[in-house]
Short mmCIF file of C-alpha atoms and ligand atoms in Angstrom, two decimals:
data_model
loop_
_atom_site.label_atom_id
_atom_site.label_comp_id
_atom_site.label_asym_id
_atom_site.label_seq_id
_atom_site.Cartn_x
_atom_site.Cartn_y
_atom_site.Cartn_z
CA MET U 12 32.62 8.70 -13.38
CA GLU U 13 34.87 5.69 -12.62
CA ASN U 14 34.35 3.91 -9.34
CA HIS U 15 34.90 0.48 -7.82
CA LEU U 16 31.24 0.45 -6.81
CA ASN U 17 30.40 0.01 -10.53
CA GLN U 18 31.11 -3.71 -10.23
CA ASN U 19 28.25 -4.19 -7.75
CA LYS U 20 25.42 -3.21 -10.02
CA ILE U 21 22.13 -2.29 -8.35
CA LEU U 22 18.68 -2.80 -9.81
CA LEU U 23 16.36 -0.25 -8.22
CA THR U 24 12.55 -0.40 -8.54
CA GLY U 25 10.35 2.64 -7.93
CA ALA U 26 12.92 5.15 -9.26
CA SER U 27 10.23 7.47 -10.64
CA GLY U 28 8.60 7.78 -7.19
CA PHE U 29 9.28 10.18 -4.30
CA ILE U 30 11.71 8.04 -2.30
CA GLY U 31 13.22 6.35 -5.36
CA GLY U 32 14.09 9.64 -7.04
CA HIS U 33 16.03 10.83 -3.98
CA ILE U 34 17.81 7.48 -3.53
CA VAL U 35 18.89 7.25 -7.18
CA GLU U 36 20.27 10.77 -7.14
CA HIS U 37 22.23 10.12 -3.95
CA LEU U 38 23.60 6.75 -5.05
CA LEU U 39 24.76 8.19 -8.37
CA ARG U 40 26.54 11.03 -6.56
CA GLN U 41 28.29 8.43 -4.41
CA GLY U 42 29.48 6.54 -7.50
CA PHE U 43 27.13 3.53 -7.45
CA ALA U 44 26.07 2.06 -10.80
CA VAL U 45 22.27 1.95 -10.80
CA ARG U 46 19.89 0.31 -13.26
CA CYS U 47 16.32 1.54 -12.74
CA LEU U 48 13.29 -0.59 -13.52
CA VAL U 49 10.71 1.70 -15.11
CA ARG U 50 7.29 0.91 -16.52
CA ARG U 51 7.66 3.37 -19.38
CA GLN U 52 10.92 4.45 -21.01
CA VAL U 53 11.75 7.82 -19.43
CA GLN U 54 14.80 10.01 -19.11
CA LEU U 55 15.53 9.91 -15.38
CA PRO U 56 17.44 12.91 -14.05
CA ALA U 57 21.08 12.32 -13.14
CA PRO U 58 23.46 14.71 -11.35
CA PRO U 59 26.25 16.20 -13.53
CA ASN U 60 28.92 13.68 -14.66
CA THR U 61 26.98 10.61 -13.45
CA GLN U 62 25.01 9.81 -16.60
CA ASP U 63 27.25 6.83 -17.43
CA LEU U 64 26.39 5.21 -14.07
CA LEU U 65 22.65 5.27 -14.79
CA GLU U 66 20.74 2.74 -16.90
CA THR U 67 17.03 2.11 -17.31
CA ALA U 68 15.30 -1.20 -18.00
CA VAL U 69 11.63 -1.32 -18.93
CA GLY U 70 9.62 -3.77 -16.82
CA ASP U 71 6.72 -4.24 -14.46
CA ILE U 72 6.92 -6.27 -11.26
CA THR U 73 3.51 -7.78 -12.01
CA GLU U 74 4.83 -9.19 -15.32
CA PRO U 75 7.51 -11.77 -14.48
CA SER U 76 8.79 -12.11 -18.06
CA SER U 77 9.70 -8.41 -18.11
CA LEU U 78 12.15 -8.84 -15.21
CA THR U 79 14.68 -11.34 -16.56
CA GLU U 80 16.74 -9.00 -18.69
CA ALA U 81 16.55 -6.21 -16.13
CA LEU U 82 18.25 -8.43 -13.55
CA SER U 83 21.08 -9.64 -15.74
CA GLY U 84 24.46 -8.93 -14.09
CA VAL U 85 22.84 -7.40 -10.99
CA HIS U 86 24.44 -7.85 -7.56
CA THR U 87 21.87 -6.07 -5.32
CA VAL U 88 18.18 -5.33 -5.76
CA VAL U 89 16.74 -2.25 -4.04
CA HIS U 90 12.99 -2.82 -4.17
CA LEU U 91 10.94 0.28 -3.39
CA VAL U 92 7.72 -0.26 -5.35
CA GLY U 93 4.64 0.09 -3.19
CA ILE U 94 1.20 1.66 -3.34
CA ILE U 95 -0.84 3.46 -0.68
CA ARG U 96 -4.14 3.18 -2.54
CA GLU U 97 -5.57 0.34 -4.57
CA THR U 98 -7.06 0.47 -8.05
CA PRO U 99 -8.95 -2.40 -9.66
CA ARG U 100 -5.76 -3.47 -11.51
CA ALA U 101 -3.20 -2.58 -8.85
CA THR U 102 -4.34 -4.15 -5.58
CA PHE U 103 -2.15 -4.38 -2.47
CA GLN U 104 -2.04 -8.14 -2.97
CA ARG U 105 -0.91 -7.84 -6.58
CA ILE U 106 1.71 -5.12 -6.08
CA HIS U 107 3.10 -5.83 -2.60
CA VAL U 108 2.83 -9.61 -2.36
CA GLU U 109 2.76 -11.00 -5.90
CA GLY U 110 5.03 -8.28 -7.33
CA THR U 111 7.66 -8.80 -4.63
CA GLY U 112 7.39 -12.57 -5.12
CA ASN U 113 7.94 -12.17 -8.89
CA LEU U 114 10.99 -9.99 -8.31
CA LEU U 115 12.48 -12.39 -5.75
CA ALA U 116 12.00 -15.36 -8.07
CA ALA U 117 13.60 -13.53 -10.99
CA ALA U 118 16.43 -12.26 -8.75
CA THR U 119 17.16 -15.79 -7.52
CA ARG U 120 17.24 -17.13 -11.09
CA ALA U 121 19.59 -14.31 -12.12
CA GLY U 122 22.06 -15.06 -9.29
CA VAL U 123 21.44 -11.78 -7.42
CA LYS U 124 23.22 -11.76 -4.03
CA ARG U 125 21.33 -9.20 -1.93
CA PHE U 126 17.79 -7.88 -1.72
CA PHE U 127 16.78 -4.64 0.01
CA TYR U 128 13.04 -4.20 0.61
CA MET U 129 11.23 -1.00 1.59
CA SER U 130 8.32 -2.01 3.80
CA GLY U 131 6.46 0.34 6.14
CA LEU U 132 6.29 0.87 9.90
CA GLY U 133 3.27 -1.04 11.22
CA ALA U 134 3.72 -4.03 8.91
CA ARG U 135 2.73 -7.04 11.00
CA PRO U 136 0.70 -10.23 10.82
CA LYS U 137 -3.06 -9.71 11.07
CA ALA U 138 -2.73 -5.92 10.71
CA ARG U 139 -6.07 -4.16 10.35
CA SER U 140 -5.08 -2.27 7.21
CA ARG U 141 -4.49 -4.14 3.98
CA TYR U 142 -1.43 -1.95 3.34
CA HIS U 143 0.31 -3.17 6.50
CA GLN U 144 -0.92 -6.74 6.15
CA THR U 145 0.40 -7.11 2.58
CA LYS U 146 3.67 -5.35 3.44
CA TRP U 147 4.12 -8.00 6.16
CA GLU U 148 3.42 -10.80 3.67
CA ALA U 149 5.96 -9.32 1.26
CA GLU U 150 8.52 -9.09 4.10
CA GLU U 151 7.99 -12.76 4.88
CA LEU U 152 8.72 -13.66 1.25
CA VAL U 153 11.93 -11.64 1.38
CA ARG U 154 13.06 -13.24 4.67
CA ALA U 155 12.34 -16.74 3.31
CA SER U 156 14.03 -16.15 -0.06
CA GLY U 157 17.47 -17.42 0.89
CA LEU U 158 19.01 -14.17 -0.41
CA GLN U 159 20.85 -11.82 1.90
CA TYR U 160 18.24 -9.23 2.77
CA VAL U 161 17.58 -5.96 4.55
CA ILE U 162 14.10 -4.68 5.27
CA PHE U 163 13.40 -1.05 6.19
CA ARG U 164 10.15 -0.11 7.88
CA PRO U 165 10.04 3.69 7.82
CA SER U 166 7.41 5.80 9.51
CA VAL U 167 6.05 8.57 7.28
CA VAL U 168 8.82 10.07 5.09
CA PHE U 169 8.92 13.78 4.31
CA GLY U 170 10.90 16.08 2.05
CA PRO U 171 10.69 17.73 -1.38
CA GLY U 172 8.18 15.85 -3.56
CA ASP U 173 6.53 13.90 -0.74
CA GLY U 174 2.84 13.03 -0.52
CA PHE U 175 2.38 13.37 3.24
CA VAL U 176 3.46 16.94 3.99
CA SER U 177 1.88 18.03 0.70
CA MET U 178 -1.39 16.65 2.07
CA LEU U 179 -0.88 18.54 5.37
CA VAL U 180 -0.14 21.74 3.42
CA ASP U 181 -3.37 21.22 1.46
CA LEU U 182 -5.37 20.80 4.66
CA VAL U 183 -3.79 23.91 6.18
CA THR U 184 -4.07 26.18 3.14
CA ARG U 185 -7.24 25.15 1.34
CA GLY U 186 -10.35 26.20 3.26
CA PRO U 187 -11.36 28.61 6.00
CA ILE U 188 -10.88 25.90 8.65
CA ILE U 189 -8.28 23.16 9.12
CA PRO U 190 -9.90 19.72 9.33
CA ILE U 191 -8.32 17.24 11.78
CA VAL U 192 -8.97 13.50 11.53
CA GLY U 193 -10.58 12.19 14.74
CA ASN U 194 -9.02 13.43 17.97
CA GLY U 195 -5.73 14.16 16.11
CA ARG U 196 -3.69 12.51 18.85
CA THR U 197 -2.24 9.53 16.98
CA PRO U 198 1.56 9.80 17.09
CA MET U 199 3.89 9.39 14.10
CA GLN U 200 7.63 9.76 13.72
CA PRO U 201 8.37 11.56 10.45
CA VAL U 202 11.72 10.74 8.83
CA TRP U 203 13.55 13.33 6.74
CA ILE U 204 14.12 11.96 3.22
CA GLY U 205 17.83 12.87 3.35
CA ASP U 206 18.27 10.70 6.47
CA LEU U 207 16.46 7.75 4.91
CA VAL U 208 18.58 8.02 1.78
CA GLN U 209 21.78 8.07 3.84
CA ALA U 210 20.60 5.02 5.79
CA VAL U 211 20.06 3.15 2.52
CA GLU U 212 23.57 4.02 1.35
CA LYS U 213 25.05 3.02 4.72
CA THR U 214 23.28 -0.34 4.45
CA LEU U 215 24.69 -1.01 1.00
CA THR U 216 28.23 -0.68 2.34
CA SER U 217 27.81 -2.26 5.81
CA PRO U 218 27.54 -6.09 5.92
CA GLU U 219 26.71 -6.00 9.64
CA LEU U 220 23.37 -4.31 8.88
CA TRP U 221 22.16 -7.17 6.62
CA ASN U 222 19.72 -10.00 7.37
CA GLN U 223 17.74 -7.72 9.68
CA THR U 224 14.53 -5.71 9.68
CA TRP U 225 15.01 -2.09 10.72
CA GLU U 226 12.29 0.24 11.99
CA ILE U 227 13.21 3.76 10.91
CA GLY U 228 11.82 6.93 12.49
CA GLY U 229 12.96 10.52 12.89
CA PRO U 230 13.85 12.20 16.22
CA ASN U 231 10.33 13.56 16.97
CA GLN U 232 7.20 11.62 17.89
CA LEU U 233 4.36 13.98 16.99
CA SER U 234 0.61 13.68 16.92
CA PHE U 235 -1.25 14.38 13.69
CA GLU U 236 -2.47 17.66 15.17
CA GLU U 237 1.06 18.66 16.25
CA MET U 238 2.28 18.08 12.71
CA ILE U 239 -0.58 20.20 11.32
CA ASP U 240 0.27 22.94 13.86
CA THR U 241 3.96 22.83 12.85
CA VAL U 242 3.15 23.09 9.14
CA ALA U 243 0.77 26.01 9.82
CA GLU U 244 3.38 27.77 11.97
CA VAL U 245 6.15 27.32 9.36
CA LEU U 246 3.82 28.66 6.64
CA GLY U 247 2.70 31.54 8.90
CA ILE U 248 -0.99 30.54 8.72
CA ARG U 249 -3.48 30.88 11.58
CA LYS U 250 -6.94 29.35 11.16
CA PRO U 251 -9.47 27.60 13.37
CA LYS U 252 -9.32 23.79 13.45
CA LEU U 253 -12.23 21.40 13.31
CA HIS U 254 -12.04 17.82 14.58
CA ILE U 255 -14.05 15.45 12.41
CA PRO U 256 -15.06 12.35 14.38
CA ILE U 257 -13.99 9.02 12.87
CA PRO U 258 -17.58 7.65 12.84
CA VAL U 259 -18.46 10.60 10.56
CA MET U 260 -15.39 10.15 8.33
CA ARG U 261 -15.79 6.41 7.82
CA PRO U 262 -19.05 6.44 5.79
CA ALA U 263 -17.87 9.53 3.92
CA ALA U 264 -14.58 7.81 2.98
CA LEU U 265 -16.46 4.68 1.95
CA MET U 266 -18.82 6.65 -0.26
CA LEU U 267 -16.05 8.75 -1.86
CA GLN U 268 -14.00 5.60 -2.52
CA PHE U 269 -16.80 4.32 -4.75
CA LEU U 270 -17.74 7.65 -6.30
CA THR U 271 -14.37 9.15 -7.25
CA PRO U 272 -11.20 7.61 -8.72
CA ASN U 273 -8.99 9.69 -6.43
CA PRO U 274 -10.75 10.19 -3.06
CA PRO U 275 -9.14 12.51 -0.47
CA ILE U 276 -8.82 9.56 1.93
CA THR U 277 -9.48 5.82 1.72
CA LEU U 278 -10.81 3.50 4.43
CA ASP U 279 -7.41 1.81 4.64
CA GLN U 280 -5.69 5.17 5.22
CA LEU U 281 -8.28 6.03 7.86
CA ILE U 282 -7.43 2.83 9.73
CA MET U 283 -3.71 3.66 9.57
CA LEU U 284 -4.29 7.23 10.77
CA GLN U 285 -5.77 5.82 13.98
CA GLU U 286 -2.77 3.58 14.74
CA PRO U 287 0.37 4.92 16.46
CA ASN U 288 3.27 4.80 13.98
CA ILE U 289 6.36 5.13 16.15
CA CYS U 290 9.59 3.25 16.86
CA ASP U 291 12.90 3.57 18.69
CA PRO U 292 14.32 7.04 17.80
CA GLN U 293 17.85 5.82 18.60
CA THR U 294 18.11 3.44 15.63
CA LEU U 295 19.28 6.05 13.11
CA PRO U 296 21.96 7.58 15.39
CA GLU U 297 23.13 4.37 17.04
CA LYS U 298 22.97 1.82 14.24
CA PHE U 299 23.42 4.02 11.15
CA GLY U 300 25.55 6.88 12.54
CA ILE U 301 23.01 9.47 11.36
CA ASP U 302 22.04 12.58 13.34
CA PRO U 303 18.43 12.83 12.11
CA VAL U 304 16.70 16.06 11.07
CA GLY U 305 13.68 17.10 13.17
CA PHE U 306 10.27 17.71 11.64
CA ARG U 307 10.28 21.49 11.99
CA ASP U 308 13.87 21.83 10.73
CA GLY U 309 13.07 19.63 7.75
CA LEU U 310 10.02 21.71 6.87
CA LEU U 311 12.04 24.91 7.08
CA ARG U 312 14.45 23.47 4.50
CA TYR U 313 11.83 23.25 1.77
CA LEU U 314 8.47 24.76 2.72
CA ARG U 315 9.53 28.30 3.46
CA GLN U 316 10.37 30.25 0.35
CA ASP U 317 11.98 33.26 2.05
N1 NAP H 426 6.37 7.88 1.35
C1 NAP H 426 6.31 7.45 2.60
O1 NAP H 426 6.05 8.22 3.56
C2 NAP H 426 6.58 5.99 2.90
C3 NAP H 426 6.60 5.58 4.26
C4 NAP H 426 6.86 4.24 4.53
C5 NAP H 426 7.08 3.34 3.49
N2 NAP H 426 7.03 3.76 2.19
C6 NAP H 426 7.27 2.79 1.12
O2 NAP H 426 8.36 3.24 0.33
C7 NAP H 426 8.18 2.85 -1.02
C8 NAP H 426 8.31 4.07 -1.95
O3 NAP H 426 7.33 5.02 -1.57
P1 NAP H 426 7.10 6.37 -2.39
O4 NAP H 426 6.43 7.33 -1.46
O5 NAP H 426 8.36 6.78 -3.08
O6 NAP H 426 6.03 5.88 -3.48
P2 NAP H 426 5.61 6.57 -4.86
O7 NAP H 426 6.11 7.96 -4.94
O8 NAP H 426 4.15 6.33 -5.02
O9 NAP H 426 6.38 5.70 -5.95
C9 NAP H 426 5.98 4.40 -6.27
C10 NAP H 426 6.89 3.87 -7.36
O10 NAP H 426 6.51 2.51 -7.67
C11 NAP H 426 6.43 2.38 -9.08
N3 NAP H 426 5.50 1.29 -9.43
C12 NAP H 426 4.19 1.19 -9.06
N4 NAP H 426 3.68 0.05 -9.56
C13 NAP H 426 4.68 -0.57 -10.24
C14 NAP H 426 4.79 -1.78 -10.98
N5 NAP H 426 3.73 -2.60 -11.11
N6 NAP H 426 5.98 -2.13 -11.55
C15 NAP H 426 7.05 -1.30 -11.44
N7 NAP H 426 7.02 -0.13 -10.76
C16 NAP H 426 5.85 0.22 -10.18
C17 NAP H 426 5.95 3.73 -9.57
O11 NAP H 426 6.24 3.84 -10.94
P3 NAP H 426 5.32 4.69 -11.97
O12 NAP H 426 5.99 6.05 -12.05
O13 NAP H 426 5.43 3.92 -13.24
O14 NAP H 426 3.94 4.74 -11.41
C18 NAP H 426 6.82 4.65 -8.68
O15 NAP H 426 8.12 4.73 -9.21
C19 NAP H 426 6.80 2.18 -1.09
O16 NAP H 426 6.97 0.79 -1.03
C20 NAP H 426 6.09 2.67 0.15
O17 NAP H 426 5.12 1.75 0.62
C21 NAP H 426 6.78 5.07 1.87
#
C-alpha cells in the first residue's frame, strides 16, 4: 500500500500486547508505516495488503544497546510497554522508569521528533501504588525530554483480548458465588479499545493535541460491582455475590504473592482497586471528536456469541 504517511515512520513498543495489537492493526489499515519493537522475532499479524507497511525490530527497552538500530529513520515513537505486576527481573522501576528513560535517550540520539507515551489514569506524585507512582515518574521523563510529546492516561481499557473484562468474566463464571472486592463501590470509567485506538490515530495527525497529557475515559462511570453485574447480565448468569472485606484480602494477597508466580491479585492491584479511577467523560467527544462506546454496548460486541 502506498501512502504519504510512510515518510513519517513510527516505532511502536508493546505491539504484542492487548492495546498494541489493536493499535498496530488500525494504523496499518490507515496507511501508516509502523516498525514494531519486539523482544523475540515474531510474525505480527497484518491486515490484507498492508504487509509492506509493517516491520519488526528486535529489542528490549531495558537494554539500551538494542534500541539504536530500531530507532533509525524514525519520526514518532509510540511507547506502550508497561506491566501491571512485577517479577524479580521486571520491576515497575525497571520497566516504567528506566525503560522509558532508555527509550527517550535513544530516541533523542536518533533524531526522533515526537514521543507518545501510554501512562495510566491515577498516575501522580506520591501515589500509593507503585504502578501509578512509576507511571508518573516515566511521564515526568517524557515531559522533560525536549521532544514533542503526548501522554495518554486511560482508565481501564476493554475489548477483545483484554485482561480486565476477562478477569470479570472469570469471577462471574468460575464458582458458585461471585466474589466482590471490598464494598465494590469504587468507580472506574472503562474505555472501549476501538475508541482508544481512534484517539491515538487522531493524535498522530493533529498537532494541536501535542505537548499535553490527556486523561481518557469512556462515557460510563461504573462501580466495580456495577461492572460485574453488567458482565453477568450480558452473559445471562445469575449467582449470589459475596463481598470480601479488604482487611481479609490484604493478608491473603500478600501470602499468595510470595507463594505463587501468578497470584489472582497483588497488593498493588488491591490498592488501585480501592481508588476511584475516573476523569472528564467529555474529553473523547470534545477534544478527539469520538462518540465513545458504553460499557454494556462494548461487551455486547464481543462477549455474547449469539
Ligand atoms: N490494559 C489496560 O486496561 C490499560 C489501562 C491503562 C493503561 N494501560 C497501559 O497501556 C500499556 C499497554 O497495556 P496492555 O494492556 O496492552 O499491556 P500488555 O498486554 O501486558 O502488553 C505489554 C507489552 O509490553 C511488552 N514488553 C514488556 N516488557 C518489555 C520490555 N522489557 N521490552 C520491550 N517490550 C516489553 C510486551 O511484550 P512481550 O510480548 O515480549 O511480553 C507486550 O507487548 C501499558 O503501558 C499499560 O500500563 C493499560
